[in-house]
mmCIF file of C-alpha atoms in Angstrom:
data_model
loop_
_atom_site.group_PDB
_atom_site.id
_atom_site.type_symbol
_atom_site.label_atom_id
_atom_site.label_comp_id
_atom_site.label_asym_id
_atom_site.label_seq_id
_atom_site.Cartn_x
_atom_site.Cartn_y
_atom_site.Cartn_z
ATOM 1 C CA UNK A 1 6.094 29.981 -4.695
ATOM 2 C CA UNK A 2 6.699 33.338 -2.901
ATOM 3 C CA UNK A 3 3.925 35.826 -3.405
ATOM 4 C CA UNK A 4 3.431 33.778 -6.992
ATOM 5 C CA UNK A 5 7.702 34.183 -7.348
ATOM 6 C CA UNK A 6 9.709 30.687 -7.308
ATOM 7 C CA UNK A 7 12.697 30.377 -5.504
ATOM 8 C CA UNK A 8 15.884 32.029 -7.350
ATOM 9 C CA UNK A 9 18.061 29.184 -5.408
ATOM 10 C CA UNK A 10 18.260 26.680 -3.140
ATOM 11 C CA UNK A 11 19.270 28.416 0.185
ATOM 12 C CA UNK A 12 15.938 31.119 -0.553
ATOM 13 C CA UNK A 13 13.754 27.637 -1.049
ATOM 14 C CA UNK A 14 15.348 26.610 2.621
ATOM 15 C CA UNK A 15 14.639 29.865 4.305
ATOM 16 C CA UNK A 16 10.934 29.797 3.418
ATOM 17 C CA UNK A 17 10.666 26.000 3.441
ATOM 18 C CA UNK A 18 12.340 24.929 6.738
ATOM 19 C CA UNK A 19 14.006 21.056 6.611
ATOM 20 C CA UNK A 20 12.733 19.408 10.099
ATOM 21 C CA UNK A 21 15.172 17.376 10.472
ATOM 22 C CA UNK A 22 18.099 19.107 9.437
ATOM 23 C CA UNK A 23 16.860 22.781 11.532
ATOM 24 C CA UNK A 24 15.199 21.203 14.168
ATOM 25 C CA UNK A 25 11.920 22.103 15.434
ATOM 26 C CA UNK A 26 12.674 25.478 16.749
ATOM 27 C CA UNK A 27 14.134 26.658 13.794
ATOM 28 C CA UNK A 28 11.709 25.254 11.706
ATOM 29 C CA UNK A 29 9.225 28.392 12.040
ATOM 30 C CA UNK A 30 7.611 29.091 8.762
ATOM 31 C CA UNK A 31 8.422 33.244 8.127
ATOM 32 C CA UNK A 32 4.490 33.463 6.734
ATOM 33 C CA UNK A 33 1.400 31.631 6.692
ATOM 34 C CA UNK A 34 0.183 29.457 4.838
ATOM 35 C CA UNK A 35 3.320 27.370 4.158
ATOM 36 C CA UNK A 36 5.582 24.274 4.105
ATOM 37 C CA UNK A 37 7.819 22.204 6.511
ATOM 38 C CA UNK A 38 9.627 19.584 4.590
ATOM 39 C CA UNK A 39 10.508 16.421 6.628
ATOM 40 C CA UNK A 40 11.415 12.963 5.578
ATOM 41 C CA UNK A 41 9.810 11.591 8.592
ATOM 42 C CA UNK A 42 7.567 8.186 9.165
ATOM 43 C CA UNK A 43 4.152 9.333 10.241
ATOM 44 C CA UNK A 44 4.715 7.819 13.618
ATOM 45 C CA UNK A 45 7.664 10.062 14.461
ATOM 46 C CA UNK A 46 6.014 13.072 12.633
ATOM 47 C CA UNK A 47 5.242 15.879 14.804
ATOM 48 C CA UNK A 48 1.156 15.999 14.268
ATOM 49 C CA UNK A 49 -1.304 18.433 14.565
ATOM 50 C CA UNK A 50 -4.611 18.314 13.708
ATOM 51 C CA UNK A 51 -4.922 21.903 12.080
ATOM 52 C CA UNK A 52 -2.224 21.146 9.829
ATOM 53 C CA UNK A 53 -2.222 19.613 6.366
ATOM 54 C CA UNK A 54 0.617 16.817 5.628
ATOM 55 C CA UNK A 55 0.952 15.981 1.775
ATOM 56 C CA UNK A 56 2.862 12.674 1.458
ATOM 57 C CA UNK A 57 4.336 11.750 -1.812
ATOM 58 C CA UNK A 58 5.498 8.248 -2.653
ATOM 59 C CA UNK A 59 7.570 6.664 -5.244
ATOM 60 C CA UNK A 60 7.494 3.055 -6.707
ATOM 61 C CA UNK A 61 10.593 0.746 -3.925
ATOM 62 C CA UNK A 62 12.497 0.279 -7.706
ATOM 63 C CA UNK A 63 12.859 3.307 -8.948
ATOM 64 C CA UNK A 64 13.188 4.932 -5.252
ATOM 65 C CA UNK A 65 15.475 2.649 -4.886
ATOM 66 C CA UNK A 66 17.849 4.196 -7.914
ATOM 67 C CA UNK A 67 17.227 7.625 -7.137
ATOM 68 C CA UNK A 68 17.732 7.198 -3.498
ATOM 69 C CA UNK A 69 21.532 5.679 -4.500
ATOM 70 C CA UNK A 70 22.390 8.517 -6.499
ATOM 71 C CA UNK A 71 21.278 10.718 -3.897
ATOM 72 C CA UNK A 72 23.303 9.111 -1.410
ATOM 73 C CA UNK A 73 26.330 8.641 -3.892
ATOM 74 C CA UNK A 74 26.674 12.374 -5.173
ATOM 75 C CA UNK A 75 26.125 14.133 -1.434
ATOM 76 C CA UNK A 76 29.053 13.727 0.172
ATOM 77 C CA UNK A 77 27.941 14.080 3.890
ATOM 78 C CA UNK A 78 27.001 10.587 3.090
ATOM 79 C CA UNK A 79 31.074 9.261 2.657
ATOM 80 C CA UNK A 80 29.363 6.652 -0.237
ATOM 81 C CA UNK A 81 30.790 8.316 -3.257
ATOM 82 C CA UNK A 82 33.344 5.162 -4.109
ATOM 83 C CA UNK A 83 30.077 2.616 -3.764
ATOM 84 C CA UNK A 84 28.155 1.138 -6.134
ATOM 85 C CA UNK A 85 24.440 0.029 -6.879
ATOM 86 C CA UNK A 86 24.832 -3.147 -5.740
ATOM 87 C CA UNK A 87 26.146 -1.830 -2.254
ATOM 88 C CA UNK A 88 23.462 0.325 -2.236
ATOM 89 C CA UNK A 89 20.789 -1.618 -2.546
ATOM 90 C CA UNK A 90 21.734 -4.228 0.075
ATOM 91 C CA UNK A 91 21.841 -1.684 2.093
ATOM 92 C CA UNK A 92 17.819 -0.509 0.694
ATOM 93 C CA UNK A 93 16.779 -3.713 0.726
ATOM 94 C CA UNK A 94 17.345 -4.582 4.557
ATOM 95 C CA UNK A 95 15.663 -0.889 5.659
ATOM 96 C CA UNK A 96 19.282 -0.046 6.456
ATOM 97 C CA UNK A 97 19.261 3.421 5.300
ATOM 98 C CA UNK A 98 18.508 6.842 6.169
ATOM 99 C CA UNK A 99 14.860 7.446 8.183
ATOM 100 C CA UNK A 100 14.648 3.667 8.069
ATOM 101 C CA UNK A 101 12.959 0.829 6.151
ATOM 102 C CA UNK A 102 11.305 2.454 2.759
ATOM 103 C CA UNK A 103 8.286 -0.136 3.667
ATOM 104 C CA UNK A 104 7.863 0.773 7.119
ATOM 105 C CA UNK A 105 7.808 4.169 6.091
ATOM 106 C CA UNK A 106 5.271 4.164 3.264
ATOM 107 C CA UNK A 107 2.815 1.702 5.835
ATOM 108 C CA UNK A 108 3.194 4.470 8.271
ATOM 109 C CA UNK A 109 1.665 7.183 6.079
ATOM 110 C CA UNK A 110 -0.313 4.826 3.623
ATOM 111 C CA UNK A 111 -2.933 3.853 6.834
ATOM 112 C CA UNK A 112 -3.789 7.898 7.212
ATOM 113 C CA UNK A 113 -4.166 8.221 3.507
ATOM 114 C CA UNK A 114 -7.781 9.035 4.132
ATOM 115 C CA UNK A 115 -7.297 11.276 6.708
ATOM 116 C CA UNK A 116 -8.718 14.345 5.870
ATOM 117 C CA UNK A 117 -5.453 16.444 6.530
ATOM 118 C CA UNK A 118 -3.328 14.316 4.729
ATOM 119 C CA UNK A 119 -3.340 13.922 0.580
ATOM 120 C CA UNK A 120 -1.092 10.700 -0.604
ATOM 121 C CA UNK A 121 -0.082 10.781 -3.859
ATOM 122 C CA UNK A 122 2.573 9.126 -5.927
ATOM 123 C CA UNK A 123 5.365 10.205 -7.855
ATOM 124 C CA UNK A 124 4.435 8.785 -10.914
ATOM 125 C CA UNK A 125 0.615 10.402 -10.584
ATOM 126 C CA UNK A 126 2.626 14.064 -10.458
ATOM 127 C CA UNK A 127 4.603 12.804 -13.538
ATOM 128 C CA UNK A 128 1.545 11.720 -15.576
ATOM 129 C CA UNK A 129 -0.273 14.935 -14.878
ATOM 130 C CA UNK A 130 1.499 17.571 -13.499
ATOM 131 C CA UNK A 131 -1.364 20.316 -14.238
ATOM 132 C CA UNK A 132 -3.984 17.812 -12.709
ATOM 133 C CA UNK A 133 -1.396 16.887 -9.703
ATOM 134 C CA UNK A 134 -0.688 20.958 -9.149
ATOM 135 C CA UNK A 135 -4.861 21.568 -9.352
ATOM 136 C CA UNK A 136 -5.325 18.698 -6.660
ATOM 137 C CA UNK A 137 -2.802 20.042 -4.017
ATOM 138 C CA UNK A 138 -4.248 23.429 -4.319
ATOM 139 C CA UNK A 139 -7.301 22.065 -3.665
ATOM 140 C CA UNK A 140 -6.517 19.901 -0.644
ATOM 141 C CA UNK A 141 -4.815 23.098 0.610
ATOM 142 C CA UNK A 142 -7.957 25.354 0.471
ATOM 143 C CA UNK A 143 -10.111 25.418 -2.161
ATOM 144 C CA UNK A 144 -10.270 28.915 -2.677
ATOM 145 C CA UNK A 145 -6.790 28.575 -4.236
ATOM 146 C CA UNK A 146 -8.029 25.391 -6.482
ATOM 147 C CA UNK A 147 -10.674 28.312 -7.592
ATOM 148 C CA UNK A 148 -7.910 31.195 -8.511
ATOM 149 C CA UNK A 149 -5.939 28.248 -10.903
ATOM 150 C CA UNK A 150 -9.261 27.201 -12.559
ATOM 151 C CA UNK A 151 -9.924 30.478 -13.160
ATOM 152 C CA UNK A 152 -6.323 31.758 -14.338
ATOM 153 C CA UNK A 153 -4.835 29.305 -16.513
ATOM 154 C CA UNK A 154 -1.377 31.329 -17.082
ATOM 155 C CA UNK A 155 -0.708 30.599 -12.902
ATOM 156 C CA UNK A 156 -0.673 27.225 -13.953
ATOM 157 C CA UNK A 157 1.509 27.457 -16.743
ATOM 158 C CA UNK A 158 3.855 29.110 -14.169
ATOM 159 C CA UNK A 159 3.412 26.951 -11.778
ATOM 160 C CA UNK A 160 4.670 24.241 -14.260
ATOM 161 C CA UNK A 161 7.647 26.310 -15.570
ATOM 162 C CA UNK A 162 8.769 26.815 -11.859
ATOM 163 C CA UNK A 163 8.085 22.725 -10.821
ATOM 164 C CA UNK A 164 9.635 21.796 -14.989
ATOM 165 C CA UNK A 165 12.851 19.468 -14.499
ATOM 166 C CA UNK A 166 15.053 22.268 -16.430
ATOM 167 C CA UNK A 167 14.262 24.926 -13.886
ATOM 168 C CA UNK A 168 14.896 22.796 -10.437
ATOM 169 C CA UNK A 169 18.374 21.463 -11.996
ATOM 170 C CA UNK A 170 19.036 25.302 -12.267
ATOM 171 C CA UNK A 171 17.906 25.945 -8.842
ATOM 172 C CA UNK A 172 18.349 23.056 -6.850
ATOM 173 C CA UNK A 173 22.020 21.942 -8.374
ATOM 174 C CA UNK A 174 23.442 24.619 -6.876
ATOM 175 C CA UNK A 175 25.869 23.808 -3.522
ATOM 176 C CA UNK A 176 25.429 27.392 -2.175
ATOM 177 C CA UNK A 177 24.168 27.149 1.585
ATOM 178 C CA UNK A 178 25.656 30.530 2.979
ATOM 179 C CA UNK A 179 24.854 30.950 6.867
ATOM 180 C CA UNK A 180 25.184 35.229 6.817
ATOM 181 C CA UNK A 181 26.648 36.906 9.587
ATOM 182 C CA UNK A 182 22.981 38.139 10.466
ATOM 183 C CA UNK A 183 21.284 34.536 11.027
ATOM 184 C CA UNK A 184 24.415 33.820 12.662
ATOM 185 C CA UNK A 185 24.477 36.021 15.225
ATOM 186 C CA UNK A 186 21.408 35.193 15.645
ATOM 187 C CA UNK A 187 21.888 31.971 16.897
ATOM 188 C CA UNK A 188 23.056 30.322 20.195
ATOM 189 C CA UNK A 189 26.401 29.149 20.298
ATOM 190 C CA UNK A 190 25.761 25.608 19.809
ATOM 191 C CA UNK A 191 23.497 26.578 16.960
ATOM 192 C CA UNK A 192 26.417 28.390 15.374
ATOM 193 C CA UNK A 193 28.679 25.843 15.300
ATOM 194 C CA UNK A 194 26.138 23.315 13.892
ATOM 195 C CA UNK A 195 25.661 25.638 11.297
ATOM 196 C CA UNK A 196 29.302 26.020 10.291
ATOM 197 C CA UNK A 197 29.197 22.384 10.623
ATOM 198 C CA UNK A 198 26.910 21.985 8.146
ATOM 199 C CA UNK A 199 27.602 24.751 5.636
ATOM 200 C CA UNK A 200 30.994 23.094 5.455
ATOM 201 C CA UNK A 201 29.711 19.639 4.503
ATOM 202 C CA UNK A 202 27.139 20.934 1.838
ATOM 203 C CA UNK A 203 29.835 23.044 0.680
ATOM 204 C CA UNK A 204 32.123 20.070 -0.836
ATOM 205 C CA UNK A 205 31.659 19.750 -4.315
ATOM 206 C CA UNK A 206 28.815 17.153 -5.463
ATOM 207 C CA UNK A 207 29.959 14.448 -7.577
ATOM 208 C CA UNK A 208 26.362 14.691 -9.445
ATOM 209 C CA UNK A 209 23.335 16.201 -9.604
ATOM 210 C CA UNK A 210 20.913 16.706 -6.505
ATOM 211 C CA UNK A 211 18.021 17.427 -8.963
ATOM 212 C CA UNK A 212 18.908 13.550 -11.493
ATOM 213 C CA UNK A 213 16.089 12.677 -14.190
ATOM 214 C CA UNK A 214 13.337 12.820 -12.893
ATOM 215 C CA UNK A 215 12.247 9.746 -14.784
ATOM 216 C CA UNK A 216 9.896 6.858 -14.128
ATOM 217 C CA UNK A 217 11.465 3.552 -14.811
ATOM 218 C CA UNK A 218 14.633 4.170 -14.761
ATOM 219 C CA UNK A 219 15.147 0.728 -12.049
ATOM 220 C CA UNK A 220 15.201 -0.881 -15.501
ATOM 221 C CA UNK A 221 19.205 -0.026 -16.348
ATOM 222 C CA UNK A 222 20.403 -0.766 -12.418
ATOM 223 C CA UNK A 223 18.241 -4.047 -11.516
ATOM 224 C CA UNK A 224 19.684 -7.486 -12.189
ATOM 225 C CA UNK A 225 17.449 -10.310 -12.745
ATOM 226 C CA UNK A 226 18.385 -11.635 -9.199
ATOM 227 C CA UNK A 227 18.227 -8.201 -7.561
ATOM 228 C CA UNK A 228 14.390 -8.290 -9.134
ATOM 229 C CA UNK A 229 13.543 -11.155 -7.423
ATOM 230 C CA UNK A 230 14.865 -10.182 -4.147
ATOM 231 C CA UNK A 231 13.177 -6.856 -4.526
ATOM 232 C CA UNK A 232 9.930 -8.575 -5.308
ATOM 233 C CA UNK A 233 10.455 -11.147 -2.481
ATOM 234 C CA UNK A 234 10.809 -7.986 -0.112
ATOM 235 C CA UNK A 235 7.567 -6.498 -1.284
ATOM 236 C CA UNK A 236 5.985 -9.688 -0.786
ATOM 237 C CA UNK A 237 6.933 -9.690 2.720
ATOM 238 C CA UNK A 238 6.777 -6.433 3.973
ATOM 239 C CA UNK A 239 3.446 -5.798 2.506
ATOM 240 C CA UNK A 240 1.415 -8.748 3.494
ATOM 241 C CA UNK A 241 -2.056 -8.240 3.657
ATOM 242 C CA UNK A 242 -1.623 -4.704 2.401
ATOM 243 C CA UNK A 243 -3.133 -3.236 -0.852
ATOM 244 C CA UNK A 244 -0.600 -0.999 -0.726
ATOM 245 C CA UNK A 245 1.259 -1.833 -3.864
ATOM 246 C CA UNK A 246 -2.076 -1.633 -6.436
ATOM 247 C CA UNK A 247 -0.998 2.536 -6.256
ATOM 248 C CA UNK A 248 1.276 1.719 -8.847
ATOM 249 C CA UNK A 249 -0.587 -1.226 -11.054
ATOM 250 C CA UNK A 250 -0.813 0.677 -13.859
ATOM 251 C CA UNK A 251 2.753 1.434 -14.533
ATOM 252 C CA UNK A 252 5.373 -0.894 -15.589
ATOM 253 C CA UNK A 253 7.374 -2.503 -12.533
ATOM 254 C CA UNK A 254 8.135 -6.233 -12.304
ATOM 255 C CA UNK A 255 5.397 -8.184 -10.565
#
């Protein structure tokens, strides 16, 4: 939020939430402090500092899996929109997709989650208890602003309004990613033409939602009984010797 306002659409969440990889790191300057850099990057390739906080957030390989798909699918920088699931996910399965192998990347972060800069949490854990989940990352972030929510329940409740499914399809689904004629000028040349570059590409009209379901289990109507084996043979490989997996024993993926 923005002085306690949420974002009235995607391009505002942008400006005050810079994308690493897609601004680069010079770009990437956050217009007040505190705030938030969003990058998909492995920890090993993460810029680090030690006076930063990093809050990592996971999702089960089946259901990332599906989402990660439809994500591809419906943005069409990604030139997948004719493929199906089953493309897709020998594509998942082999770590051939964007920022690499999902199990490489979750190892990378999963060995820090102890760190004290860094909170891990999962997907399904924000799902199950958003107010607890929104409480938590306060707290990791200072606990002076863990105090103001326990102390002023209605933040909360707009807190969850802002972060409800309903209100991110409204401001997230939107393909608007103007570049004004004041940033631009503001930029070198090569900067300008990346931008144009890029404004043009987001600007082609999705063929779904970036903001989906939002659901937990949805693996269940995309998986075949073979792709579940392959999936599981995957895990079993990738996470030898890692505990890594027991983050998500308590909700229902095959085994």
């Amino acid at each position: 939020m923005l002085g306690g306002v949420p974002p009235r659409n995607r391009e505002q969440f942008w400006d005050n939430t810079p994308f690493l990889e897609m601004r680069g790191a010079e770009r990437s300057v956050l217009r007040s402090k505190p705030g938030a850099i969003k990058t998909h990057l492995p920890f090993d390739r993460q810029p680090y500092s030690p006076q930063a906080k990093y809050l990592y957030i996971t999702r089960n390989p089946f259901d990332c899996c599906v989402s990660y798909y439809y994500h591809t699918k419906h943005l069409p920088g990604y030139c997948f929109g004719q493929a199906t699931f089953d493309d897709f996910f020998e594509l998942f399965i082999t770590g051939d997709v964007e920022f690499g192998d999902y199990f490489d990347h979750l190892l990378s972060w999963y060995a820090h989650r102890s760190d004290p800069n860094v909170l891990f949490l999962t997907y399904e854990e924000l799902k199950r208890d958003t107010s607890a989940a929104v409480v938590k990352i306060a707290g990791f972030l200072g606990e002076e602003y863990a105090a103001r929510l326990r102390r002023e329940p209605a933040l909360v409740g707009r807190i969850l309004e802002a972060a409800a499914l309903g209100n991110m399809k409204k401001v997230f689904n939107s393909c608007d990613f103007p570049v004004t004629e004041e940033k631009a000028a503001s930029l070198k040349e090569q900067e300008r033409q990346a931008a144009a570059s890029v404004e043009e590409l987001v600007r082609r009209p999705m063929t779904g939602e970036f903001v989906r379901k939002g659901a937990v289990g949805d693996w269940k109507g995309h998986f075949s009984p073979v792709q579940v084996q392959r999936m599981l043979e995957r895990i079993r490989v990738k996470t030898a010797g890692s505990d890594v997996m027991d983050l998500w024993k308590d909700i229902d993926i095959p085994r």
